[in-house]
Amino acid sequence: MLQEYQRILVATDGSEGAELALNKAVAIAERNNAKLFILHVLDTRAIQATSSSDIHFRDALRDLGNRVMSDAKDLATGRGLTDVETILEMGSPKYVIAEDIPKRENIDLIVMGARGMGAVERFFMGSVSENVIRHASCDVLVVRPKESE
């Protein structure tokens, strides 16, 4: 029996892995006639590292997040999806993606790329996708790039 999903969350940070995840999430939403939620999380660790007076940095991060989500929504609606919502949140991506938004929006599938941040960041902070797999209360699909042949 095929699982039918009605409320799909795709996490995007504008990376190549996130783009692959977006394309997969759009395809799944098309097949299931599902609502697609596009999420971008403003990582509070990056914001806290700046001085409290550096409002320009925070605004730039917010503008970048809005552009990433707008581009993602354009892709989804361009492929025929009509029920698409964007969400810009602040916090730790690990917890916002795995727990906060799925609970608030009654998500039944999370789709995300295998990679978004660099190796050094993963070493110190752990993989976001790994954390989401462990803590999400719904299905999680991690999309990996295909190996070159």
CSV table of C-alpha atoms in Angstrom, one decimal:
chain,number,residue,atom,x,y,z
A,1,MET,CA,0.0,0.0,0.0
A,2,LEU,CA,1.3,3.4,-0.9
A,3,GLN,CA,1.5,6.1,1.7
A,4,GLU,CA,-0.6,9.1,0.9
A,5,TYR,CA,0.7,12.4,2.2
A,6,GLN,CA,-1.5,15.5,2.6
A,7,ARG,CA,0.7,18.0,4.4
A,8,ILE,CA,4.3,18.1,3.2
A,9,LEU,CA,7.1,20.2,4.6
A,10,VAL,CA,10.2,20.9,2.6
A,11,ALA,CA,13.1,22.7,4.3
A,12,THR,CA,15.2,24.9,2.1
A,13,ASP,CA,18.4,26.9,2.6
A,14,GLY,CA,19.0,27.6,-1.1
A,15,SER,CA,21.7,24.9,-1.4
A,16,GLU,CA,21.9,22.3,-4.1
A,17,GLY,CA,20.7,19.6,-1.8
A,18,ALA,CA,17.7,21.8,-0.8
A,19,GLU,CA,16.8,22.3,-4.5
A,20,LEU,CA,16.8,18.5,-5.0
A,21,ALA,CA,14.6,18.1,-2.0
A,22,LEU,CA,12.2,20.8,-3.3
A,23,ASN,CA,11.9,19.1,-6.6
A,24,LYS,CA,11.1,15.8,-4.9
A,25,ALA,CA,8.6,17.4,-2.5
A,26,VAL,CA,6.8,19.1,-5.4
A,27,ALA,CA,6.6,15.7,-7.2
A,28,ILE,CA,5.2,14.0,-4.1
A,29,ALA,CA,2.7,16.9,-3.5
A,30,GLU,CA,1.6,16.6,-7.2
A,31,ARG,CA,0.9,12.9,-6.9
A,32,ASN,CA,-0.9,13.2,-3.6
A,33,ASN,CA,-2.8,16.5,-4.3
A,34,ALA,CA,-1.2,17.7,-1.0
A,35,LYS,CA,-0.5,21.0,0.5
A,36,LEU,CA,3.2,22.0,0.4
A,37,PHE,CA,4.9,24.0,3.1
A,38,ILE,CA,8.2,25.6,2.2
A,39,LEU,CA,10.3,26.4,5.3
A,40,HIS,CA,13.4,28.5,5.7
A,41,VAL,CA,14.9,28.8,9.2
A,42,LEU,CA,17.0,31.8,10.2
A,43,ASP,CA,19.5,30.1,12.4
A,44,THR,CA,19.7,32.0,15.6
A,45,ARG,CA,23.3,30.9,16.2
A,46,ALA,CA,24.4,33.1,13.3
A,47,ILE,CA,22.3,36.0,14.5
A,48,GLN,CA,23.5,35.8,18.1
A,49,ALA,CA,27.1,35.8,16.8
A,50,THR,CA,26.6,39.4,15.6
A,51,SER,CA,26.4,42.5,17.8
A,52,SER,CA,23.0,43.6,18.9
A,53,SER,CA,23.4,46.8,16.9
A,54,ASP,CA,24.1,44.9,13.6
A,55,ILE,CA,20.5,45.1,12.3
A,56,HIS,CA,21.8,45.1,8.7
A,57,PHE,CA,23.1,41.5,9.0
A,58,ARG,CA,19.8,40.3,10.4
A,59,ASP,CA,17.8,42.1,7.7
A,60,ALA,CA,20.1,40.6,5.0
A,61,LEU,CA,19.5,37.1,6.4
A,62,ARG,CA,15.8,37.7,6.5
A,63,ASP,CA,15.9,39.1,2.9
A,64,LEU,CA,17.9,36.1,1.7
A,65,GLY,CA,15.4,33.7,3.4
A,66,ASN,CA,12.5,35.4,1.7
A,67,ARG,CA,14.2,35.2,-1.7
A,68,VAL,CA,14.9,31.5,-1.2
A,69,MET,CA,11.3,30.8,-0.3
A,70,SER,CA,9.9,33.0,-3.1
A,71,ASP,CA,12.0,31.2,-5.7
A,72,ALA,CA,10.9,27.8,-4.2
A,73,LYS,CA,7.3,28.8,-4.3
A,74,ASP,CA,7.6,30.0,-7.9
A,75,LEU,CA,9.0,26.6,-8.8
A,76,ALA,CA,6.2,24.8,-7.1
A,77,THR,CA,3.4,26.9,-8.5
A,78,GLY,CA,5.0,26.9,-11.9
A,79,ARG,CA,4.6,23.1,-11.8
A,80,GLY,CA,0.9,23.4,-11.1
A,81,LEU,CA,0.7,23.3,-7.3
A,82,THR,CA,-1.9,25.7,-6.0
A,83,ASP,CA,-1.8,24.9,-2.2
A,84,VAL,CA,1.7,26.2,-1.3
A,85,GLU,CA,2.6,28.1,1.9
A,86,THR,CA,5.9,29.7,2.9
A,87,ILE,CA,7.1,29.9,6.4
A,88,LEU,CA,10.1,31.9,7.7
A,89,GLU,CA,11.1,31.0,11.2
A,90,MET,CA,13.9,31.9,13.6
A,91,GLY,CA,15.5,29.3,15.8
A,92,SER,CA,17.6,26.2,15.6
A,93,PRO,CA,17.0,24.4,12.2
A,94,LYS,CA,17.3,21.0,13.9
A,95,TYR,CA,14.3,21.7,16.2
A,96,VAL,CA,12.2,23.9,14.0
A,97,ILE,CA,12.2,21.4,11.2
A,98,ALA,CA,11.9,18.3,13.3
A,99,GLU,CA,9.4,19.4,16.0
A,100,ASP,CA,8.0,22.9,15.9
A,101,ILE,CA,6.6,23.2,12.4
A,102,PRO,CA,5.4,19.6,12.0
A,103,LYS,CA,3.5,19.8,15.3
A,104,ARG,CA,2.0,23.3,14.5
A,105,GLU,CA,1.1,22.5,10.9
A,106,ASN,CA,0.2,18.8,11.3
A,107,ILE,CA,2.8,17.7,8.8
A,108,ASP,CA,2.9,14.1,7.7
A,109,LEU,CA,6.1,14.2,5.6
A,110,ILE,CA,9.3,16.2,5.9
A,111,VAL,CA,11.5,16.4,2.8
A,112,MET,CA,15.0,17.8,3.1
A,113,GLY,CA,18.4,17.6,1.4
A,114,ALA,CA,21.2,15.5,2.8
A,115,ARG,CA,23.6,18.4,2.9
A,116,GLY,CA,23.2,22.1,3.5
A,117,MET,CA,26.1,23.1,5.7
A,118,GLY,CA,29.8,22.4,5.4
A,119,ALA,CA,31.8,19.6,7.0
A,120,VAL,CA,33.2,21.7,9.8
A,121,GLU,CA,29.8,22.9,10.8
A,122,ARG,CA,28.4,19.3,10.7
A,123,PHE,CA,31.4,18.2,12.9
A,124,PHE,CA,30.6,20.8,15.6
A,125,MET,CA,26.9,21.0,15.4
A,126,GLY,CA,25.8,17.7,13.9
A,127,SER,CA,23.8,17.1,10.8
A,128,VAL,CA,20.4,18.7,10.7
A,129,SER,CA,19.0,15.9,8.7
A,130,GLU,CA,20.3,13.3,11.2
A,131,ASN,CA,18.6,15.2,14.0
A,132,VAL,CA,15.3,15.5,12.1
A,133,ILE,CA,15.3,11.8,11.4
A,134,ARG,CA,15.8,11.0,15.1
A,135,HIS,CA,13.2,13.5,16.5
A,136,ALA,CA,10.5,13.9,13.9
A,137,SER,CA,7.1,12.3,14.7
A,138,CYS,CA,6.3,11.9,11.0
A,139,ASP,CA,8.0,10.4,8.0
A,140,VAL,CA,11.2,12.0,6.8
A,141,LEU,CA,12.6,11.7,3.3
A,142,VAL,CA,16.3,12.8,2.9
A,143,VAL,CA,17.2,13.4,-0.7
A,144,ARG,CA,20.7,12.7,-1.8
A,145,PRO,CA,22.4,13.8,-5.0
A,146,LYS,CA,23.0,11.1,-7.5
A,147,GLU,CA,26.6,9.8,-7.8
A,148,SER,CA,28.3,10.6,-11.0
A,149,GLU,CA,28.7,7.6,-13.2
